[in-house]
Each structure stands twice: as structure tokens, then as C-alpha cells.
CSV table of C-alpha atoms in Angstrom, one decimal:
chain,number,residue,atom,x,y,z
A,1,MET,CA,-79.8,212.2,-72.0
A,2,SER,CA,-78.0,211.4,-68.8
A,3,PRO,CA,-79.7,209.0,-66.4
A,4,ARG,CA,-81.2,210.5,-63.3
A,5,ARG,CA,-79.3,210.3,-60.2
A,6,PRO,CA,-81.2,208.4,-57.3
A,7,VAL,CA,-82.6,210.8,-54.8
A,8,ARG,CA,-80.7,210.4,-51.5
A,9,PRO,CA,-82.9,210.3,-48.4
A,10,THR,CA,-82.7,213.3,-46.0
A,11,ALA,CA,-81.5,212.9,-42.5
A,12,ALA,CA,-85.0,213.0,-41.2
A,13,GLU,CA,-86.1,210.3,-43.6
A,14,ARG,CA,-83.1,208.1,-42.6
A,15,ALA,CA,-84.1,208.6,-38.9
A,16,ALA,CA,-87.6,207.6,-39.7
A,17,GLN,CA,-86.5,204.5,-41.5
A,18,THR,CA,-84.3,203.5,-38.7
A,19,ALA,CA,-87.1,204.0,-36.2
A,20,ARG,CA,-89.4,201.9,-38.4
A,21,ALA,CA,-86.8,199.2,-38.7
A,22,ALA,CA,-86.2,199.2,-34.9
A,23,GLN,CA,-90.0,198.9,-34.2
A,24,THR,CA,-90.2,196.1,-36.8
A,25,GLU,CA,-87.4,194.3,-35.0
A,26,LEU,CA,-89.0,194.8,-31.6
A,27,THR,CA,-92.4,193.5,-33.0
A,28,ARG,CA,-90.7,190.4,-34.5
A,29,GLY,CA,-88.8,189.9,-31.2
A,30,TRP,CA,-92.1,190.0,-29.4
A,31,SER,CA,-93.8,187.6,-31.8
A,32,THR,CA,-90.9,185.2,-31.5
A,33,GLY,CA,-90.9,185.6,-27.7
A,34,LEU,CA,-94.5,184.4,-27.7
A,35,GLY,CA,-93.2,181.3,-29.4
A,36,ALA,CA,-90.8,178.8,-27.8
A,37,ALA,CA,-89.8,181.4,-25.1
A,38,GLY,CA,-93.4,182.0,-24.2
A,39,VAL,CA,-94.2,178.4,-24.0
A,40,SER,CA,-91.2,177.6,-21.7
A,41,VAL,CA,-92.0,180.5,-19.4
A,42,THR,CA,-95.7,179.5,-19.4
A,43,VAL,CA,-94.8,175.9,-18.4
A,44,ALA,CA,-92.5,177.1,-15.8
A,45,GLY,CA,-95.1,179.5,-14.4
A,46,VAL,CA,-97.5,176.6,-14.2
A,47,LEU,CA,-95.0,174.6,-12.3
A,48,VAL,CA,-94.2,177.4,-10.0
A,49,ASN,CA,-97.9,178.2,-9.3
A,50,GLY,CA,-98.7,174.5,-9.1
A,51,LEU,CA,-96.1,174.0,-6.3
A,52,ALA,CA,-97.2,177.1,-4.5
A,53,TYR,CA,-100.8,176.1,-4.6
A,54,LEU,CA,-100.1,172.6,-3.6
A,55,VAL,CA,-98.8,173.8,-0.2
A,56,PRO,CA,-102.2,175.3,1.0
A,57,VAL,CA,-104.0,172.4,-0.6
A,58,LEU,CA,-102.0,169.9,1.3
A,59,ALA,CA,-102.1,172.0,4.5
A,60,ALA,CA,-105.9,172.3,4.3
A,61,ARG,CA,-106.1,168.5,4.4
A,62,ARG,CA,-103.4,167.8,6.9
A,63,LEU,CA,-103.6,170.7,9.4
A,64,ASP,CA,-106.3,171.9,11.7
A,65,PRO,CA,-107.8,175.4,11.0
A,66,ALA,CA,-105.5,177.1,13.5
A,67,ASP,CA,-102.3,175.5,12.0
A,68,LEU,CA,-103.5,176.2,8.6
A,69,SER,CA,-103.9,179.8,9.2
A,70,ALA,CA,-100.5,180.0,10.9
A,71,LEU,CA,-98.8,178.3,7.9
A,72,ALA,CA,-100.8,180.7,5.5
A,73,ALA,CA,-99.7,183.8,7.5
A,74,ALA,CA,-96.1,182.6,7.5
A,75,LEU,CA,-96.0,182.1,3.7
A,76,GLY,CA,-97.7,185.4,3.3
A,77,LEU,CA,-94.8,186.9,5.4
A,78,VAL,CA,-92.3,185.4,3.1
A,79,ALA,CA,-94.1,186.6,0.1
A,80,ILE,CA,-94.2,190.1,1.4
A,81,VAL,CA,-90.7,190.5,3.0
A,82,GLY,CA,-89.2,188.7,0.0
A,83,VAL,CA,-90.8,191.1,-2.4
A,84,PRO,CA,-87.5,193.1,-2.6
A,85,GLY,CA,-86.3,190.1,-4.4
A,86,LEU,CA,-88.9,190.7,-7.0
A,87,GLY,CA,-87.9,194.3,-7.1
A,88,LEU,CA,-84.3,193.4,-7.5
A,89,GLN,CA,-85.1,191.0,-10.3
A,90,LEU,CA,-87.1,193.8,-12.0
A,91,ALA,CA,-84.3,196.4,-11.6
A,92,VAL,CA,-81.6,193.9,-12.8
A,93,ALA,CA,-83.7,193.0,-15.8
A,94,VAL,CA,-84.4,196.6,-16.8
A,95,HIS,CA,-80.8,197.5,-16.4
A,96,ARG,CA,-79.6,194.4,-18.4
A,97,ALA,CA,-82.1,195.2,-21.2
A,98,ARG,CA,-80.9,198.8,-21.6
A,99,HIS,CA,-77.1,198.5,-20.9
A,100,GLY,CA,-76.0,194.9,-20.9
A,101,ALA,CA,-74.4,192.8,-18.1
A,102,SER,CA,-72.9,194.5,-15.0
A,103,ASP,CA,-71.9,193.4,-11.5
A,104,THR,CA,-74.8,193.3,-9.2
A,105,ARG,CA,-73.6,190.8,-6.5
A,106,ARG,CA,-72.9,193.4,-3.8
A,107,LEU,CA,-76.3,195.1,-4.0
A,108,THR,CA,-77.9,191.6,-4.1
A,109,ALA,CA,-76.2,190.5,-0.9
A,110,VAL,CA,-77.2,193.7,0.9
A,111,THR,CA,-80.8,193.3,-0.1
A,112,ALA,CA,-81.0,189.7,1.1
A,113,ALA,CA,-79.4,190.6,4.4
A,114,VAL,CA,-81.8,193.5,4.9
A,115,CYS,CA,-84.9,191.3,4.2
A,116,ALA,CA,-83.7,188.4,6.4
A,117,GLY,CA,-82.8,190.8,9.2
A,118,ILE,CA,-86.3,192.4,9.2
A,119,LEU,CA,-87.8,189.0,9.9
A,120,VAL,CA,-85.4,188.3,12.7
A,121,ALA,CA,-85.8,191.6,14.3
A,122,ALA,CA,-89.5,191.4,14.1
A,123,THR,CA,-89.7,188.1,15.9
A,124,PRO,CA,-91.4,189.4,19.1
A,125,LEU,CA,-93.9,191.3,17.1
A,126,LEU,CA,-94.8,188.4,14.8
A,127,VAL,CA,-95.0,185.9,17.7
A,128,THR,CA,-97.4,188.3,19.6
A,129,ALA,CA,-99.5,189.7,16.8
A,130,LEU,CA,-99.8,186.6,14.6
A,131,ASP,CA,-99.6,183.9,17.3
A,132,LEU,CA,-96.7,182.2,15.6
A,133,PRO,CA,-94.2,179.9,17.1
A,134,ILE,CA,-91.0,181.6,18.2
A,135,GLU,CA,-88.8,179.6,15.9
A,136,MET,CA,-90.8,180.4,12.7
A,137,PRO,CA,-89.4,183.8,11.9
A,138,ALA,CA,-85.8,182.6,11.8
A,139,LEU,CA,-86.8,179.8,9.4
A,140,LEU,CA,-88.7,182.3,7.3
A,141,ALA,CA,-85.5,184.5,7.2
A,142,VAL,CA,-83.4,181.7,5.7
A,143,THR,CA,-86.0,181.1,3.0
A,144,THR,CA,-86.4,184.8,2.3
A,145,ALA,CA,-82.6,185.3,1.9
A,146,ALA,CA,-82.4,182.4,-0.5
A,147,VAL,CA,-85.2,183.8,-2.7
A,148,VAL,CA,-83.7,187.2,-2.8
A,149,LEU,CA,-80.2,185.9,-3.7
A,150,SER,CA,-81.8,183.8,-6.5
A,151,SER,CA,-83.6,186.8,-7.9
A,152,ARG,CA,-80.5,188.5,-9.3
A,153,SER,CA,-79.9,185.5,-11.6
A,154,LEU,CA,-83.5,185.5,-12.8
A,155,GLY,CA,-83.2,189.2,-13.5
A,156,GLU,CA,-80.0,188.7,-15.6
A,157,LEU,CA,-81.8,185.9,-17.6
A,158,GLN,CA,-84.9,188.0,-18.0
A,159,GLY,CA,-83.2,191.2,-19.1
A,160,GLY,CA,-80.9,189.2,-21.5
A,161,GLN,CA,-84.1,187.6,-23.0
A,162,ARG,CA,-82.7,184.1,-22.3
A,163,PHE,CA,-86.2,183.0,-21.6
A,164,VAL,CA,-85.6,179.2,-21.8
A,165,ARG,CA,-83.0,179.4,-19.2
A,166,LEU,CA,-85.2,181.8,-17.2
A,167,ALA,CA,-87.9,179.1,-17.2
A,168,VAL,CA,-85.4,176.5,-15.9
A,169,GLY,CA,-84.4,179.0,-13.2
A,170,MET,CA,-88.0,179.7,-12.2
A,171,ALA,CA,-88.6,175.9,-11.8
A,172,VAL,CA,-85.5,175.4,-9.7
A,173,LEU,CA,-86.4,178.2,-7.4
A,174,ALA,CA,-90.0,176.9,-7.0
A,175,ALA,CA,-88.7,173.4,-6.3
A,176,GLY,CA,-86.4,174.7,-3.6
A,177,ARG,CA,-88.8,177.2,-2.1
A,178,TYR,CA,-91.9,175.0,-2.0
A,179,GLY,CA,-90.6,171.4,-2.4
A,180,GLY,CA,-89.3,171.2,1.1
A,181,VAL,CA,-92.5,172.6,2.7
A,182,ILE,CA,-94.5,170.0,0.6
A,183,ALA,CA,-92.2,167.2,1.7
A,184,GLY,CA,-92.6,168.3,5.3
A,185,LEU,CA,-96.4,168.4,5.1
A,186,LEU,CA,-96.4,164.9,3.5
A,187,LEU,CA,-94.3,163.6,6.4
A,188,GLY,CA,-96.6,165.1,8.9
A,189,ALA,CA,-94.1,167.5,10.3
A,190,GLY,CA,-96.6,170.2,11.1
A,191,PRO,CA,-96.2,173.9,10.0
A,192,THR,CA,-93.0,174.5,11.8
A,193,GLY,CA,-91.3,171.3,10.6
A,194,ALA,CA,-92.4,171.9,7.1
A,195,LEU,CA,-91.1,175.3,7.1
A,196,ALA,CA,-87.7,174.0,8.4
A,197,VAL,CA,-87.4,171.4,5.6
A,198,GLY,CA,-88.5,174.2,3.1
A,199,ALA,CA,-85.7,176.6,4.5
A,200,LEU,CA,-83.1,173.8,4.0
A,201,THR,CA,-84.1,173.2,0.3
A,202,ALA,CA,-84.4,176.9,-0.5
A,203,ALA,CA,-80.9,177.6,0.8
A,204,LEU,CA,-79.5,175.3,-2.0
A,205,THR,CA,-81.0,177.3,-4.8
A,206,PRO,CA,-78.9,180.5,-5.2
A,207,ALA,CA,-75.7,178.6,-6.1
A,208,VAL,CA,-77.6,176.6,-8.9
A,209,LEU,CA,-79.2,179.7,-10.4
A,210,ALA,CA,-75.9,181.6,-10.4
A,211,ARG,CA,-74.3,178.8,-12.4
A,212,LEU,CA,-77.3,178.8,-14.8
A,213,ALA,CA,-77.0,182.5,-15.4
A,214,ARG,CA,-73.2,182.7,-15.8
A,215,GLU,CA,-71.8,184.0,-19.1
A,216,PRO,CA,-68.1,183.2,-19.2
A,217,GLY,CA,-65.7,185.3,-21.1
A,218,ARG,CA,-68.0,188.3,-21.3
A,219,SER,CA,-66.5,191.7,-20.3
A,220,SER,CA,-68.9,194.7,-19.6
A,221,THR,CA,-68.5,198.4,-19.9
A,222,ALA,CA,-72.1,198.9,-18.7
A,223,PRO,CA,-72.8,201.4,-15.9
A,224,ARG,CA,-73.4,199.8,-12.5
A,225,LEU,CA,-76.8,199.2,-11.2
A,226,THR,CA,-77.5,201.9,-8.6
A,227,VAL,CA,-79.0,201.7,-5.1
A,228,ALA,CA,-81.8,204.1,-6.3
A,229,GLN,CA,-82.9,201.8,-9.1
A,230,VAL,CA,-83.0,198.7,-6.7
A,231,VAL,CA,-84.9,200.8,-4.1
A,232,ALA,CA,-87.5,201.9,-6.9
A,233,GLY,CA,-88.0,198.3,-7.9
A,234,CYS,CA,-88.2,197.1,-4.3
A,235,GLY,CA,-90.6,199.8,-3.2
A,236,ALA,CA,-92.9,199.2,-6.1
A,237,THR,CA,-93.1,195.4,-5.8
A,238,VAL,CA,-93.3,195.7,-1.9
A,239,ALA,CA,-96.4,197.8,-2.4
A,240,MET,CA,-97.9,195.3,-5.0
A,241,LEU,CA,-97.5,192.2,-2.7
A,242,VAL,CA,-98.5,194.1,0.4
A,243,VAL,CA,-101.8,195.3,-1.2
A,244,SER,CA,-102.5,191.7,-2.6
A,245,TYR,CA,-101.7,189.9,0.6
A,246,ALA,CA,-103.0,192.4,3.2
A,247,ASP,CA,-106.4,190.9,3.3
A,248,LEU,CA,-105.0,187.4,4.2
A,249,LEU,CA,-103.0,188.9,7.1
A,250,LEU,CA,-106.1,191.0,8.2
A,251,ALA,CA,-108.1,187.7,8.1
A,252,ARG,CA,-105.8,186.3,10.8
A,253,GLN,CA,-106.6,189.3,13.1
A,254,LEU,CA,-110.3,189.9,12.3
A,255,LEU,CA,-111.8,186.5,11.8
A,256,SER,CA,-112.2,183.3,13.9
A,257,PRO,CA,-109.7,180.5,13.3
A,258,SER,CA,-112.1,178.6,11.2
A,259,ASP,CA,-113.2,181.5,9.1
A,260,SER,CA,-109.5,182.7,8.8
A,261,GLY,CA,-108.7,179.1,7.5
A,262,ALA,CA,-111.5,179.3,5.1
A,263,TYR,CA,-110.4,182.8,3.8
A,264,SER,CA,-106.9,181.5,3.3
A,265,VAL,CA,-108.3,178.7,1.0
A,266,GLY,CA,-110.2,181.4,-1.0
A,267,THR,CA,-107.0,183.4,-1.5
A,268,VAL,CA,-105.6,180.4,-3.4
A,269,LEU,CA,-108.1,181.5,-6.1
A,270,SER,CA,-106.9,185.0,-5.9
A,271,LYS,CA,-103.3,184.2,-6.3
A,272,GLY,CA,-104.1,181.9,-9.2
A,273,ALA,CA,-105.8,184.7,-11.0
A,274,LEU,CA,-102.9,187.0,-10.1
A,275,TRP,CA,-100.1,184.9,-11.3
A,276,ALA,CA,-101.6,182.8,-14.1
A,277,PRO,CA,-101.0,185.4,-16.8
A,278,GLN,CA,-97.5,186.4,-15.5
A,279,VAL,CA,-95.8,185.2,-18.7
A,280,ALA,CA,-97.1,188.4,-20.5
A,281,ALA,CA,-95.4,190.6,-18.0
A,282,VAL,CA,-92.2,188.5,-18.0
A,283,LEU,CA,-91.7,188.7,-21.8
A,284,ALA,CA,-92.8,192.3,-22.1
A,285,LEU,CA,-90.5,193.8,-19.5
A,286,PRO,CA,-87.2,193.9,-21.6
A,287,ARG,CA,-89.1,195.5,-24.4
A,288,LEU,CA,-90.9,197.9,-22.2
A,289,ALA,CA,-87.4,199.0,-21.0
A,290,ARG,CA,-86.5,199.9,-24.6
A,291,GLY,CA,-89.7,201.9,-25.2
A,292,ASP,CA,-91.9,199.4,-27.1
A,293,ARG,CA,-95.4,200.6,-26.4
A,294,ARG,CA,-97.0,197.7,-28.3
A,295,SER,CA,-95.7,195.3,-25.8
A,296,ARG,CA,-97.7,197.0,-23.1
A,297,THR,CA,-100.8,196.7,-25.2
A,298,VAL,CA,-100.3,193.1,-25.8
A,299,ALA,CA,-99.5,192.4,-22.2
A,300,LEU,CA,-102.6,194.1,-20.9
A,301,ALA,CA,-104.8,192.3,-23.5
A,302,VAL,CA,-103.4,188.9,-22.5
A,303,THR,CA,-103.6,189.6,-18.8
A,304,GLY,CA,-107.1,191.1,-18.9
A,305,GLY,CA,-108.5,188.3,-21.1
A,306,CYS,CA,-107.0,185.7,-18.7
A,307,GLY,CA,-108.6,187.4,-15.7
A,308,VAL,CA,-112.0,187.5,-17.3
A,309,ALA,CA,-111.8,183.9,-18.2
A,310,LEU,CA,-110.8,182.8,-14.7
A,311,VAL,CA,-113.6,184.9,-13.1
A,312,LEU,CA,-116.2,183.3,-15.5
A,313,ALA,CA,-114.8,179.8,-14.7
A,314,SER,CA,-115.1,180.6,-11.0
A,315,THR,CA,-118.7,181.7,-11.5
A,316,LEU,CA,-119.6,178.4,-13.3
A,317,ALA,CA,-117.6,176.1,-11.1
A,318,GLY,CA,-117.1,177.9,-7.7
A,319,GLY,CA,-117.8,174.9,-5.6
A,320,LEU,CA,-115.5,172.7,-7.5
A,321,ALA,CA,-112.8,175.4,-7.3
A,322,PHE,CA,-113.0,175.5,-3.5
A,323,ARG,CA,-113.2,171.8,-3.2
A,324,LEU,CA,-109.9,171.4,-5.3
A,325,ALA,CA,-108.3,174.1,-3.2
A,326,GLY,CA,-109.3,173.1,0.2
A,327,GLY,CA,-111.3,169.9,0.2
A,328,PRO,CA,-115.0,169.1,0.6
A,329,ASP,CA,-115.2,171.0,3.9
A,330,TYR,CA,-114.9,174.3,2.0
A,331,ASP,CA,-117.4,173.5,-0.8
A,332,HIS,CA,-120.1,175.7,0.6
A,333,LEU,CA,-117.9,178.8,0.0
A,334,GLY,CA,-118.2,178.4,-3.8
A,335,ARG,CA,-120.5,181.3,-4.3
A,336,TYR,CA,-117.6,183.6,-3.3
A,337,ALA,CA,-115.2,182.1,-5.8
A,338,PRO,CA,-115.8,184.8,-8.5
A,339,LEU,CA,-115.0,187.6,-6.1
A,340,PHE,CA,-111.7,185.9,-4.9
A,341,ALA,CA,-110.8,185.4,-8.6
A,342,ALA,CA,-111.7,189.0,-9.4
A,343,VAL,CA,-109.4,190.4,-6.7
A,344,GLY,CA,-106.4,188.5,-8.3
A,345,ALA,CA,-107.4,189.4,-11.9
A,346,LEU,CA,-107.5,193.1,-11.0
A,347,TYR,CA,-104.1,193.1,-9.3
A,348,ALA,CA,-102.7,191.2,-12.3
A,349,VAL,CA,-103.6,194.1,-14.6
A,350,THR,CA,-102.2,196.6,-11.9
A,351,PHE,CA,-98.9,194.6,-11.9
A,352,VAL,CA,-98.4,195.0,-15.7
A,353,LEU,CA,-99.1,198.7,-15.4
A,354,LEU,CA,-96.6,199.0,-12.5
A,355,ASN,CA,-93.9,197.1,-14.5
A,356,ASP,CA,-94.5,199.5,-17.4
A,357,ARG,CA,-94.1,202.6,-15.2
A,358,LEU,CA,-90.9,201.2,-13.7
A,359,ALA,CA,-89.5,200.3,-17.0
A,360,ALA,CA,-90.1,203.8,-18.1
A,361,GLY,CA,-88.3,205.3,-15.2
A,362,ALA,CA,-91.4,206.9,-13.7
A,363,ARG,CA,-91.1,208.3,-10.1
A,364,TRP,CA,-93.6,207.4,-7.4
A,365,ALA,CA,-94.8,204.5,-9.6
A,366,ALA,CA,-96.3,202.7,-6.7
A,367,ALA,CA,-98.2,205.6,-5.1
A,368,PRO,CA,-101.7,204.2,-6.1
A,369,LEU,CA,-100.8,200.9,-4.5
A,370,TRP,CA,-100.0,202.5,-1.1
A,371,VAL,CA,-103.2,204.5,-1.3
A,372,GLY,CA,-105.0,201.1,-1.7
A,373,VAL,CA,-103.2,199.6,1.3
A,374,ALA,CA,-104.1,202.7,3.4
A,375,GLY,CA,-107.7,202.5,2.3
A,376,LEU,CA,-108.0,198.8,3.1
A,377,VAL,CA,-106.6,199.2,6.6
A,378,ALA,CA,-108.7,202.4,7.2
A,379,VAL,CA,-112.0,200.6,6.1
A,380,THR,CA,-111.3,197.4,8.0
A,381,ALA,CA,-110.3,199.4,11.2
A,382,THR,CA,-113.6,201.3,10.9
A,383,LEU,CA,-116.0,198.5,9.9
A,384,ARG,CA,-114.2,195.6,11.7
A,385,PRO,CA,-115.7,192.9,9.5
A,386,HIS,CA,-115.8,189.5,11.2
A,387,THR,CA,-117.1,187.3,8.4
A,388,VAL,CA,-115.5,186.0,5.2
A,389,PRO,CA,-118.0,187.8,2.9
A,390,GLY,CA,-117.5,191.1,4.9
A,391,LEU,CA,-113.8,191.1,4.5
A,392,LEU,CA,-113.9,189.9,0.9
A,393,LEU,CA,-116.2,192.8,-0.2
A,394,VAL,CA,-113.6,195.2,1.3
A,395,ALA,CA,-110.8,193.5,-0.5
A,396,VAL,CA,-112.7,193.6,-3.8
A,397,GLY,CA,-113.5,197.3,-3.3
A,398,THR,CA,-109.8,198.0,-2.7
A,399,ALA,CA,-108.7,196.1,-5.8
A,400,ILE,CA,-111.1,198.1,-8.0
A,401,VAL,CA,-110.0,201.4,-6.6
A,402,THR,CA,-106.3,200.6,-6.7
A,403,THR,CA,-106.6,199.4,-10.4
A,404,ALA,CA,-108.5,202.5,-11.5
A,405,LEU,CA,-105.9,204.8,-9.8
A,406,MET,CA,-103.1,202.9,-11.5
A,407,ALA,CA,-104.7,203.1,-14.9
A,408,VAL,CA,-105.2,206.9,-14.4
A,409,THR,CA,-101.6,207.5,-13.6
A,410,ALA,CA,-100.3,205.1,-16.3
A,411,ARG,CA,-99.6,207.8,-18.9
A,412,ARG,CA,-96.2,206.7,-19.9
A,413,PRO,CA,-93.5,209.4,-20.2
A,414,ALA,CA,-91.0,209.5,-23.0
A,415,PRO,CA,-89.0,206.3,-22.9
A,416,VAL,CA,-85.2,206.5,-22.1
A,417,PRO,CA,-83.3,205.8,-25.2
A,418,ALA,CA,-82.2,202.2,-25.3
A,419,THR,CA,-78.7,201.0,-25.7
A,420,GLN,CA,-78.1,197.6,-27.2
A,421,PRO,CA,-76.8,194.9,-24.7
A,422,ASP,CA,-73.1,194.1,-25.1
């Protein structure tokens, strides 16, 4: 009796086996990413956020309320106008994860020039509307250009899943962006002087990060990153940061100088809840670009859990949170701490969903965010809230509506087939 021949798998069975193997590899990669890479990015994120929060903490102790509000508005402008840098990083990372390395220097230079030019061109408006010193927009333009130029290197590192180097790059950029401002405040240079020192240190960072991200001897046949990809990433991240910073800028217009300063201290808690869980989004993005749906589930669970924990902590220790953020003069605002934290926590979830939509190549991914911005402006223009709790309630309502709209539209289309990086 002749031995039975082994049954050869059909083409469909071979495809299924390949798909299962790929999914197993992605899952193993995600688990590994939450190890050493996750720790390194988390530590870098803590450093970045720590330096970012140290600026308003020092400013609250060394500046009067009017100067504190001016510095907060200036930093908010850098965050908003520099958001195309985040969009560029996102686009570069997604492109790198799908196709491998490609030359993105020209698009980066154009993006940086546009961002800096907007601030310079808007100088008369900013000086008049926000009551800023006339030299501030030029200093902010230098810092913004440096941040955008540095974002390309961060995107290459993120898309290539070189997370330890990415963590180092994040720390270097944070030191350049905030270190000078902190030094200026410690030296008593005032808001303008602190921003001048910050612009100088920020200008040194792009060259350092470019060297960190360099891969000598690598040739690439990957398609070039397109303007449309960069515009999509920039548009979405502009919407994200505008909707999350809009209440801070509106506080400058609607509230008294003392209340505006107090509101800026409260937004330190919002930004903490927004950026504390960013490691989940950073590690998930390259895998989202390759169609790994499990990564989205894990990222949302981590982000949502972190937000709930921060809101609960703010409820139990709101006075302490305000005291740490702004000093004993703001201790009485502790009852509002959970609301400020809730705003940031909601937008953190929205940010993960936004990254997922962009990684999937969805069109009009940021539409719910622009609806939120329009709603916030319309409500504040109608109600004209002139107190901290009044404006804060509008901000919370906007965050709830925006997150709900983003969740409704986050039905992921079929992922683009991934190609292995070269």
C-alpha cells in the first residue's frame, strides 16, 4: 500500500496562512513596541511635557497676569501655526511605514517657510488683536520654522519604527524649543526676552535631528511623498490643535487679564491630559498605516484609560493640581480641575481616531474638528462668557460634541495594501 501524499494547501488557504502570519508578526511587533521602545518614548514624552509645563509654571510665578497671558497666547500661536510640522511628521511617518525612505527635504523646507511667513505677515493683526509686543511674531516665526524642519526627521524615525532614536529626537527638540524660554524666565528676561532665547536654542535643533535620523548607504526606490499627503496631514493636525487651543485664545479676548491668566493655568491640566498618553498614538501609527486594526483598539484603550485616571485624580486633588501648575494664588480654582482635565482627555481620544483616519487614507478626516471649532466660536460669540467657569463649560461641551462626531465618522475604510520598507 503506497503512502498517502500530503495534501497541498489551496491558493486560498495559502493566502489565509500568509495573512495570519502577517497579523501575528504585527501583533508581536506591537507587543515588542510596548517594551523598550514604549518605555523610551514614554520617558521622552514625560520630558517633553515636563519642559512644556515648566514654562507656564515658571511664568505664573515670575510674570504679572497680563504678561503671563501674553506669553501663553504666544506659545499657543507657536503650537497652532507649527501644527503643520506635526502634519508633516505624520505624513512622513505613514509614507515611510508603507513605502520606505524617500527624499522629503524640499517639501519640508516649503512647509517651514509657509508657517514662518504666516506669523510674519500676521504681525499687525497679532499686535492689535492680542496686544502682543511688535517683535514677538518674528521671534515666534524663528521657533516655528525650527520645529517644522525638525519634524521631518522625527517622522522618518517614527515611520521606520526606530523608536529609541525617536525618543532621543523628541527630547532634543523639547530642549531646544522650551529650554531657552525657561532660561529666559529664570534670568528675569520677561516674555519677549524669554522668547528670544527660546528662538535661538530652537534654531539649533534641525541639524542635530537630521544627523540623528540619517541612514548612510541606503538607496530608495520608494515613490516621493506628495504635496497632497502633506496637505492632508497638515490640515488635520491644524484642526486638532486649533480646536484644543481655541479656548485659550478666546480667553485672551473675553476674560479680564487676571481671569485670562487663571484660565491659562487651567489649560496646563488640559494639555497634560491631552499629551500624557501620546506614546500609544506614536507607537500605533506605523502599524495603522499597514492596516493593523488591533493597534487602534489598544491605542484607544490606553488613551481612554489614561484620561479617566487623570480626571479622577483631578477630582480628588484639584486644588493641589492648580497649586502645582500656577502657585498658591490659583488654589481656589481647584474645583474646575476635573473639567480642564476632561477637555484634554476627550481630545486625546479624538487625536487617536484622527491618526487612524489619516493612516487609512480617508478624505476629509478632520471635518468633525472644524465643526467643533465653528461651534465653539459661534457659541462664545453668542453668549460672550466673561468668567472662567462660563468659558470652560463651553469648552467642555465643544470637546464632547467633537469627540462624538469623530467617533461616528471613524468607520475605517479598507486599508491600503502595505509594502515592506526597503
